[in-house]
Coordinates of C-alpha atoms and ligand atoms in Angstrom, one line a residue:
M241 CA -13.8 -13.9 -4.2
N242 CA -14.3 -11.3 -6.9
I243 CA -10.7 -11.2 -8.2
E244 CA -8.8 -13.6 -10.5
F245 CA -5.2 -14.4 -11.2
D246 CA -4.1 -15.3 -14.8
S247 CA -0.6 -16.2 -15.8
K248 CA -1.1 -17.3 -19.4
F249 CA 1.3 -14.6 -20.7
S250 CA 4.0 -15.3 -18.1
G251 CA 6.0 -18.1 -19.7
I252 CA 5.2 -20.2 -16.6
D253 CA 2.8 -22.9 -17.5
R254 CA 0.5 -24.8 -15.2
E255 CA 2.9 -27.7 -14.9
D256 CA 5.7 -25.4 -13.8
T257 CA 3.5 -23.9 -11.2
L258 CA 2.4 -27.3 -9.9
R259 CA 6.0 -28.4 -9.6
G260 CA 6.9 -25.1 -7.8
I261 CA 4.0 -25.7 -5.4
S262 CA 5.0 -29.3 -4.8
A263 CA 8.6 -28.3 -4.0
R264 CA 7.3 -25.8 -1.4
R265 CA 4.3 -27.8 -0.3
S266 CA 4.9 -28.2 3.4
I267 CA 5.8 -24.6 4.0
L268 CA 2.9 -23.3 2.0
E269 CA 0.5 -25.6 3.7
R270 CA 1.6 -24.5 7.1
A271 CA 1.5 -20.9 6.2
R272 CA -1.9 -21.2 4.7
R273 CA -3.1 -22.6 8.0
G274 CA -1.4 -19.7 9.8
E275 CA 1.1 -22.0 11.5
I276 CA 4.3 -20.3 10.4
W277 CA 5.7 -17.5 12.5
N278 CA 4.6 -16.5 15.9
E279 CA 0.9 -15.8 16.3
K280 CA 1.8 -12.5 17.9
W281 CA 2.1 -11.2 14.3
L282 CA -0.9 -12.9 12.7
G283 CA -3.8 -10.8 13.9
W284 CA -4.4 -9.7 10.3
L285 CA -5.0 -13.2 9.0
S286 CA -8.6 -13.2 10.4
V287 CA -10.6 -10.3 9.0
R288 CA -13.2 -10.9 11.6
E289 CA -10.6 -10.3 14.3
A290 CA -8.9 -7.2 12.7
A291 CA -12.1 -5.6 11.5
S292 CA -14.7 -7.0 13.9
A293 CA -18.2 -5.6 13.9
R294 CA -17.4 -3.9 17.1
A295 CA -14.2 -2.3 15.7
L296 CA -16.1 -1.1 12.6
A297 CA -18.8 0.4 14.7
A298 CA -16.3 2.2 16.9
V299 CA -14.4 3.5 13.9
R300 CA -17.7 4.7 12.3
G301 CA -18.7 6.6 15.4
E302 CA -15.4 8.3 15.8
A303 CA -15.3 9.2 12.1
A304 CA -18.8 10.7 12.3
R305 CA -17.6 12.9 15.2
V306 CA -14.6 14.1 13.1
Q307 CA -16.9 14.8 10.1
Q308 CA -19.0 17.0 12.3
R309 CA -16.2 19.2 13.4
A310 CA -13.4 19.3 10.8
S311 CA -12.9 20.2 7.2
A312 CA -9.5 18.4 7.2
M313 CA -8.0 15.6 9.1
I314 CA -4.2 15.5 9.1
V315 CA -3.0 11.9 9.3
I316 CA 0.5 11.6 10.7
G317 CA 2.1 8.3 10.0
I318 CA 4.8 6.6 7.9
G319 CA 5.3 3.3 6.1
G320 CA 2.7 0.7 7.0
S321 CA 0.9 3.2 9.2
N322 CA -0.5 5.3 6.3
R323 CA -0.1 3.7 2.9
G324 CA -3.1 1.4 3.1
A325 CA -5.5 4.2 3.9
M326 CA -3.9 6.4 1.2
A327 CA -4.4 3.6 -1.3
A328 CA -8.1 3.1 -0.6
I329 CA -9.0 6.8 -0.4
Q330 CA -7.3 7.6 -3.7
A331 CA -8.8 4.6 -5.4
Q332 CA -12.3 5.7 -4.3
R333 CA -11.7 9.4 -4.8
G334 CA -14.2 9.9 -7.5
K335 CA -17.2 9.0 -5.4
L336 CA -16.3 10.3 -1.9
T337 CA -18.6 13.0 -0.5
S338 CA -17.3 13.4 3.0
P339 CA -17.2 16.9 4.4
T340 CA -13.7 16.1 5.7
R341 CA -10.7 15.7 3.4
I342 CA -7.6 13.8 4.4
V343 CA -4.1 15.5 4.4
W344 CA -1.0 13.4 4.9
A345 CA 1.9 14.3 7.1
G346 CA 4.7 12.7 9.2
D347 CA 6.2 10.7 6.3
T348 CA 8.8 13.2 5.4
L349 CA 11.3 15.5 7.1
S350 CA 10.7 18.2 4.5
G351 CA 10.1 21.5 6.3
S352 CA 8.2 22.8 3.3
S353 CA 5.7 19.9 3.6
L354 CA 5.3 20.5 7.3
R355 CA 4.7 24.2 6.6
D356 CA 1.8 23.3 4.3
A357 CA 0.2 21.2 7.0
L358 CA 0.7 24.0 9.6
D359 CA -0.9 26.4 7.2
I360 CA -3.9 24.1 7.0
V361 CA -4.2 24.1 10.8
E362 CA -4.2 27.9 10.7
R363 CA -6.8 28.3 7.9
E364 CA -9.2 25.3 8.5
S365 CA -11.0 23.4 11.1
V366 CA -8.7 20.5 11.7
V367 CA -8.2 17.3 13.7
L368 CA -5.1 15.2 13.9
N369 CA -4.9 11.4 13.6
V370 CA -1.4 10.3 14.7
I371 CA -0.6 6.7 14.0
A372 CA 2.3 4.7 15.4
K373 CA 2.7 1.1 16.4
D374 CA 6.0 2.1 18.1
F375 CA 6.1 5.8 18.9
K376 CA 9.8 6.1 18.4
T377 CA 10.1 6.9 14.7
L378 CA 11.4 10.5 14.2
E379 CA 9.3 11.5 11.2
P380 CA 5.9 11.1 12.6
G381 CA 7.0 11.9 16.2
I382 CA 8.4 15.3 15.4
S383 CA 5.7 16.2 13.0
F384 CA 3.1 15.4 15.7
R385 CA 4.9 17.6 18.1
M386 CA 4.9 20.6 15.7
L387 CA 1.3 20.1 14.6
R388 CA 0.0 19.5 18.2
K389 CA 1.6 22.7 19.3
A390 CA -0.1 24.6 16.4
L391 CA -3.4 23.0 17.5
M392 CA -2.9 24.0 21.1
E393 CA -2.3 27.6 20.0
K394 CA -5.4 27.6 17.9
Y395 CA -7.9 25.7 20.1
G396 CA -6.5 26.2 23.6
A397 CA -7.4 23.6 26.2
D398 CA -9.9 22.0 23.9
Y399 CA -7.2 20.9 21.5
A400 CA -7.0 17.4 22.9
E401 CA -10.5 16.6 21.7
R402 CA -9.1 17.1 18.2
V403 CA -6.4 14.5 18.5
I404 CA -7.1 10.9 17.8
A405 CA -4.1 8.7 18.5
T406 CA -4.0 5.2 16.9
G407 CA -1.3 3.4 18.8
S408 CA -0.1 0.8 21.2
Y409 CA -0.4 0.4 24.9
G410 CA 2.7 0.6 27.0
D411 CA 5.4 2.9 28.3
G412 CA 6.1 5.9 26.2
Q413 CA 3.6 4.8 23.6
L414 CA 0.7 6.7 22.2
F415 CA -1.7 5.3 24.7
D416 CA 0.3 7.0 27.5
L417 CA 0.3 10.3 25.7
A418 CA -3.4 10.1 24.9
Q419 CA -4.1 9.4 28.6
A420 CA -1.8 12.2 29.8
H421 CA -3.4 14.7 27.4
A422 CA -6.9 13.4 27.4
S423 CA -7.0 12.9 23.7
R424 CA -8.9 10.2 22.0
F425 CA -7.5 6.7 21.3
L426 CA -7.9 3.8 18.9
E427 CA -5.9 0.7 19.4
F428 CA -3.2 -0.3 16.9
P429 CA -3.7 -4.1 17.5
E430 CA -0.7 -5.6 19.2
N431 CA -0.7 -8.7 16.9
I432 CA -0.6 -6.7 13.6
G433 CA 2.4 -5.0 12.2
G434 CA 2.3 -1.7 10.1
R435 CA 2.3 -3.1 6.6
F436 CA -0.4 -5.7 7.5
S437 CA -2.6 -3.1 9.3
V438 CA -4.8 -1.8 6.5
L439 CA -7.8 -3.8 7.6
S440 CA -7.6 -2.7 11.2
N441 CA -8.3 0.6 13.0
V442 CA -5.0 1.9 11.4
G443 CA -6.3 1.9 7.9
L444 CA -10.1 1.9 8.4
F445 CA -10.4 5.1 10.5
P446 CA -8.9 7.5 7.9
M447 CA -10.9 5.7 5.2
A448 CA -14.1 6.1 7.2
V449 CA -13.5 9.8 7.7
A450 CA -12.9 10.2 4.0
G451 CA -16.2 8.5 3.3
V452 CA -15.0 5.1 2.1
D453 CA -17.5 2.3 2.7
I454 CA -15.4 0.3 5.2
E455 CA -18.1 -2.3 5.8
S456 CA -18.0 -3.4 2.1
L457 CA -14.2 -3.2 2.2
A458 CA -14.1 -5.6 5.1
A459 CA -16.7 -7.9 3.6
G460 CA -14.6 -8.1 0.4
A461 CA -11.5 -9.0 2.4
E462 CA -13.4 -11.6 4.4
D463 CA -14.6 -13.3 1.2
A464 CA -11.0 -13.4 0.0
E465 CA -9.9 -14.8 3.3
H466 CA -12.4 -17.7 3.1
A467 CA -11.4 -18.5 -0.5
L468 CA -7.6 -18.2 0.0
R469 CA -7.5 -20.1 3.3
S470 CA -9.6 -23.0 2.1
L471 CA -8.8 -23.6 -1.6
P472 CA -6.2 -26.3 -2.2
L473 CA -2.8 -24.9 -3.2
E474 CA -3.1 -26.0 -6.8
E475 CA -6.2 -23.9 -7.3
N476 CA -5.3 -21.2 -4.9
P477 CA -4.6 -17.9 -6.7
A478 CA -2.5 -16.5 -3.8
A479 CA -0.3 -19.6 -3.7
R480 CA 0.0 -19.7 -7.5
Y481 CA 1.0 -16.1 -7.6
A482 CA 3.5 -16.4 -4.7
V483 CA 5.1 -19.4 -6.3
N484 CA 5.2 -18.0 -9.9
R485 CA 7.0 -14.8 -8.8
N486 CA 9.7 -16.9 -7.2
L487 CA 10.0 -19.2 -10.2
L488 CA 10.4 -16.1 -12.4
F489 CA 13.2 -14.9 -10.0
E490 CA 14.9 -18.2 -10.5
R491 CA 14.8 -17.6 -14.3
G492 CA 16.5 -14.2 -13.9
F493 CA 13.5 -11.9 -13.4
S494 CA 14.6 -10.4 -10.2
I495 CA 12.3 -7.3 -10.5
E496 CA 8.5 -7.4 -10.4
S497 CA 6.6 -4.3 -11.5
L498 CA 3.0 -3.8 -10.6
I499 CA 1.4 -2.2 -13.6
F500 CA -1.7 -0.1 -13.4
F501 CA -3.7 2.0 -15.8
E502 CA -5.7 4.3 -13.5
P503 CA -3.5 7.0 -12.0
D504 CA -5.7 6.7 -8.9
L505 CA -4.1 3.4 -8.2
L506 CA -0.6 4.9 -7.7
P507 CA -1.0 4.9 -3.9
F508 CA -2.2 1.3 -4.1
A509 CA 0.9 0.4 -6.0
R510 CA 3.0 2.2 -3.3
W511 CA 1.2 0.2 -0.6
W512 CA 2.0 -3.0 -2.5
T513 CA 5.7 -2.0 -3.0
Q514 CA 6.1 -1.3 0.7
L515 CA 4.4 -4.6 1.6
F516 CA 6.7 -6.8 -0.5
A517 CA 9.9 -4.8 -0.1
E518 CA 9.8 -4.6 3.7
T519 CA 8.5 -8.1 4.1
E520 CA 10.9 -9.9 1.8
G521 CA 13.9 -7.6 1.3
K522 CA 16.1 -9.5 3.8
T523 CA 17.7 -11.9 1.5
P524 CA 19.4 -11.6 -2.0
S525 CA 16.8 -14.2 -3.2
A526 CA 13.9 -11.8 -2.8
V527 CA 12.2 -10.2 -5.8
F528 CA 12.6 -6.4 -6.0
P529 CA 9.1 -4.8 -6.2
T530 CA 8.4 -1.6 -8.1
S531 CA 5.5 -0.2 -10.1
F532 CA 4.8 1.5 -13.4
S533 CA 1.9 3.7 -14.3
Y534 CA 0.8 3.1 -17.9
S535 CA 0.3 4.8 -20.4
E536 CA 2.6 7.4 -18.9
D537 CA 5.5 5.0 -18.1
L538 CA 5.2 3.3 -21.5
H539 CA 6.9 6.5 -22.7
A540 CA 9.6 6.2 -20.2
V541 CA 10.6 2.8 -18.6
G542 CA 8.4 1.1 -21.3
Q543 CA 11.4 1.3 -23.7
Y544 CA 13.6 -0.5 -21.2
V545 CA 11.0 -3.2 -20.6
Q546 CA 10.7 -3.8 -24.3
E547 CA 14.3 -3.9 -25.3
G548 CA 16.5 -3.7 -22.2
R549 CA 17.8 -6.4 -20.0
R550 CA 15.4 -9.3 -19.4
C551 CA 15.1 -8.9 -15.6
I552 CA 11.7 -7.4 -15.2
A553 CA 8.5 -9.4 -14.9
E554 CA 5.2 -7.5 -14.9
T555 CA 2.0 -8.0 -12.9
Y556 CA -0.9 -6.2 -14.5
L557 CA -3.8 -4.9 -12.5
R558 CA -6.7 -5.2 -14.9
A559 CA -8.7 -2.7 -12.9
F560 CA -10.5 0.3 -14.5
H561 CA -12.8 3.1 -13.5
S562 CA -15.8 3.4 -15.7
T563 CA -16.9 6.5 -17.6
P564 CA -19.5 5.2 -20.1
D565 CA -20.9 8.6 -20.8
L566 CA -17.5 9.8 -22.2
R567 CA -17.4 9.3 -26.0
I568 CA -14.9 10.5 -28.5
E569 CA -16.2 13.6 -30.2
P570 CA -15.7 14.1 -34.0
S571 CA -12.8 16.6 -34.5
A572 CA -15.0 19.2 -36.1
G573 CA -13.0 20.1 -39.2
V574 CA -9.5 19.8 -37.8
A575 CA -7.6 17.0 -39.5
D576 CA -5.9 15.4 -36.5
R577 CA -5.8 11.9 -38.1
F578 CA -7.7 10.3 -35.2
D579 CA -11.1 10.1 -37.1
Y580 CA -11.0 6.3 -36.9
L581 CA -11.9 6.7 -33.2
D582 CA -15.0 8.9 -33.7
G583 CA -17.9 7.9 -31.5
K584 CA -16.0 5.2 -29.5
E585 CA -16.3 5.1 -25.7
F586 CA -13.2 6.7 -24.2
D587 CA -12.8 3.7 -21.8
E588 CA -12.1 1.5 -24.9
L589 CA -8.8 3.3 -25.3
N590 CA -7.5 2.4 -21.8
R591 CA -8.5 -1.2 -22.3
A592 CA -6.8 -1.2 -25.7
V593 CA -3.5 0.1 -24.3
Y594 CA -3.8 -2.5 -21.5
R595 CA -4.0 -5.4 -24.1
A596 CA -1.4 -3.7 -26.4
A597 CA 1.2 -3.5 -23.6
I598 CA 0.8 -7.1 -22.6
R599 CA 0.9 -8.2 -26.3
A600 CA 4.0 -6.2 -27.1
H601 CA 5.9 -7.0 -23.9
S602 CA 5.1 -10.7 -23.7
A603 CA 5.9 -11.2 -27.4
D604 CA 9.5 -10.0 -26.5
G605 CA 9.8 -12.4 -23.6
V606 CA 8.7 -10.2 -20.7
P607 CA 6.6 -12.4 -18.3
C608 CA 3.2 -10.7 -17.9
Q609 CA 0.8 -12.0 -15.2
E610 CA -2.6 -10.5 -14.6
I611 CA -4.8 -9.8 -11.6
V612 CA -8.4 -9.1 -12.7
L613 CA -11.0 -7.0 -10.9
P614 CA -14.5 -6.5 -12.3
E615 CA -14.6 -3.0 -10.9
I616 CA -12.7 -0.8 -8.4
R617 CA -15.2 -0.8 -5.6
E618 CA -14.5 -1.2 -1.9
S619 CA -15.3 -4.9 -2.0
E620 CA -12.7 -5.5 -4.7
L621 CA -10.1 -3.4 -2.9
G622 CA -10.7 -5.3 0.4
A623 CA -10.2 -8.6 -1.5
L624 CA -7.1 -7.2 -3.2
F625 CA -5.5 -6.0 0.1
Y626 CA -6.1 -9.5 1.6
F627 CA -4.9 -11.3 -1.6
F628 CA -1.6 -9.5 -1.6
M629 CA -1.0 -9.6 2.2
F630 CA -1.7 -13.4 2.2
S631 CA 0.4 -14.1 -0.9
C632 CA 3.3 -12.0 0.5
Y633 CA 3.2 -14.0 3.7
L634 CA 3.3 -17.2 1.7
S635 CA 6.1 -16.0 -0.5
A636 CA 8.2 -14.7 2.4
S637 CA 7.7 -18.0 4.2
T638 CA 9.1 -20.0 1.3
L639 CA 12.1 -17.7 1.3
G640 CA 12.7 -18.4 4.9
V641 CA 12.7 -14.8 6.1
N642 CA 10.6 -13.5 8.9
P643 CA 7.9 -11.5 7.1
F644 CA 7.1 -9.3 10.1
T645 CA 10.4 -7.7 11.1
Q646 CA 12.3 -4.9 9.4
D647 CA 15.6 -4.7 11.3
G648 CA 17.5 -3.2 8.3
V649 CA 15.5 0.0 8.6
E650 CA 17.1 0.7 12.0
N651 CA 20.5 1.4 10.4
Y652 CA 19.5 4.7 8.8
K653 CA 17.6 5.6 12.0
R654 CA 20.8 5.0 14.1
A655 CA 22.9 7.0 11.6
M656 CA 20.5 9.9 11.7
Q657 CA 20.3 9.9 15.5
S658 CA 24.1 10.2 15.7
L659 CA 24.2 12.9 13.1
L660 CA 21.6 14.9 14.9
R661 CA 23.1 14.4 18.3
E662 CA 26.6 15.6 17.2
A663 CA 27.2 19.3 17.6
Q664 CA 27.3 20.8 14.1
P665 CA 28.8 24.2 13.3
A666 CA 26.1 26.4 12.0
S667 CA 27.9 26.9 8.6
D668 CA 28.2 23.1 7.9
S669 CA 25.4 22.4 5.5
S670 CA 26.7 18.9 4.5
G671 CA 24.7 17.2 7.2
G672 CA 28.0 16.0 8.7
A673 CA 28.8 13.6 5.8
A674 CA 32.0 14.3 3.9
S675 CA 31.6 14.1 0.1
P676 CA 34.1 11.9 -1.8
Q677 CA 35.8 15.0 -3.1
Q678 CA 36.2 16.4 0.4
K679 CA 37.6 13.2 1.6
A680 CA 40.2 13.1 -1.2
R681 CA 41.5 16.6 -0.5
P682 CA 44.8 16.8 1.4
Ligands
PA5_283 O1 5.3 -1.9 7.9 C1 5.9 -1.6 8.9 O2 5.9 -2.3 10.0 C2 6.7 -0.3 9.0 O3 6.8 0.3 7.7 C3 6.1 0.7 10.0 O4 4.7 0.9 9.7 C4 6.8 2.0 10.0 O5 8.2 1.8 10.2 C5 6.2 3.0 11.0 O6 6.3 2.4 12.3 P1 5.6 3.1 13.5 O7 4.1 2.9 13.2 O8 6.0 2.3 14.7 O9 6.0 4.5 13.6

């Protein structure tokens, strides 16, 4: 496996980790073997199953078809349905040469965002990829309706050829719709939930259309699977990471921030946040996941990390793009006080701020763990996706929560349904909710 985990700046020493593993051994062992939680959720554990040679070939074929006919593919999805693909596509942005760019929709109810997507349908040659495990969520559902209508108006009866549904079989699900309207269909595997779906058709298809090398991504993930499912717990980086983050929680570090130094990794950090938050956020004993983009956030939350309350642990992604041809030019007569940098590779600066942030923060008692990637290629990304999904499954299992449900999310959905079903007077712009001031008025 081409990624490493290093905790030497975390304040957790090897003995602590070993004790933590030993206290959780039987759960971790069972989870490592894939014996915890119903197998109906565990399709992602085997990369060969989720991203089989057959699935990869089908995805490739469908992607080539899209690339021949569209300059933009609008991906409609939310949560686990779109964040994995977003992460990989943005991380590989610099080298993608596909004729088809990806546009994201269906993860907001902002009319202005929908208008942007509708404008793209009007101006460009477009296909839609609508993704839903359970086609009941309002955000993607209503966006699909609006965009489908625009497609019908533009392309007439041929519009269905330009819709690829990634969904489930069953009543009222996308398969039904795809059948009824003769659109194209990719299966959202039944035994994989949204946030564990990046290595299935769900994530791989948009990646392939964008030009990501999905075969290398799957190969990297498979390498990680072999290592993480066979290494003994004591030497297993996913188990050590899962245990350490919970030991840090017990020491008062209830927040974990994923730190990255390439802005292109922001969507990856958002994928990671969603994975851990929706998987573990069902008990007060779960770590709260967030992310910071350094250097930028060193000039914002960095102050709090350095001198604020000791509740934030940092997990650094040592992962950099490489621009060896970019050297610092002499300033040509302007005394800007940066002459000591003349002639250096620009990349040295980003590596220096990485080391400086860890040095400054860990010196003040902030636990800093590192995940090290030699490069940001597809193979490393595949390994990293697998590493985090596997460690999240281990970590959630030790907390005793079901990693694969998200019942809490239903509450806002129910509240929104009842608001939207109530008859609202046209002039009421409050959305039906009384403000505290309104409530207090006689
Ligand atoms: O990770 C998850 O399971 C969720 O975030 C879902 O992906 C999200 O709620 C979207 O669900 P669906 O694909 O059913 O619309």
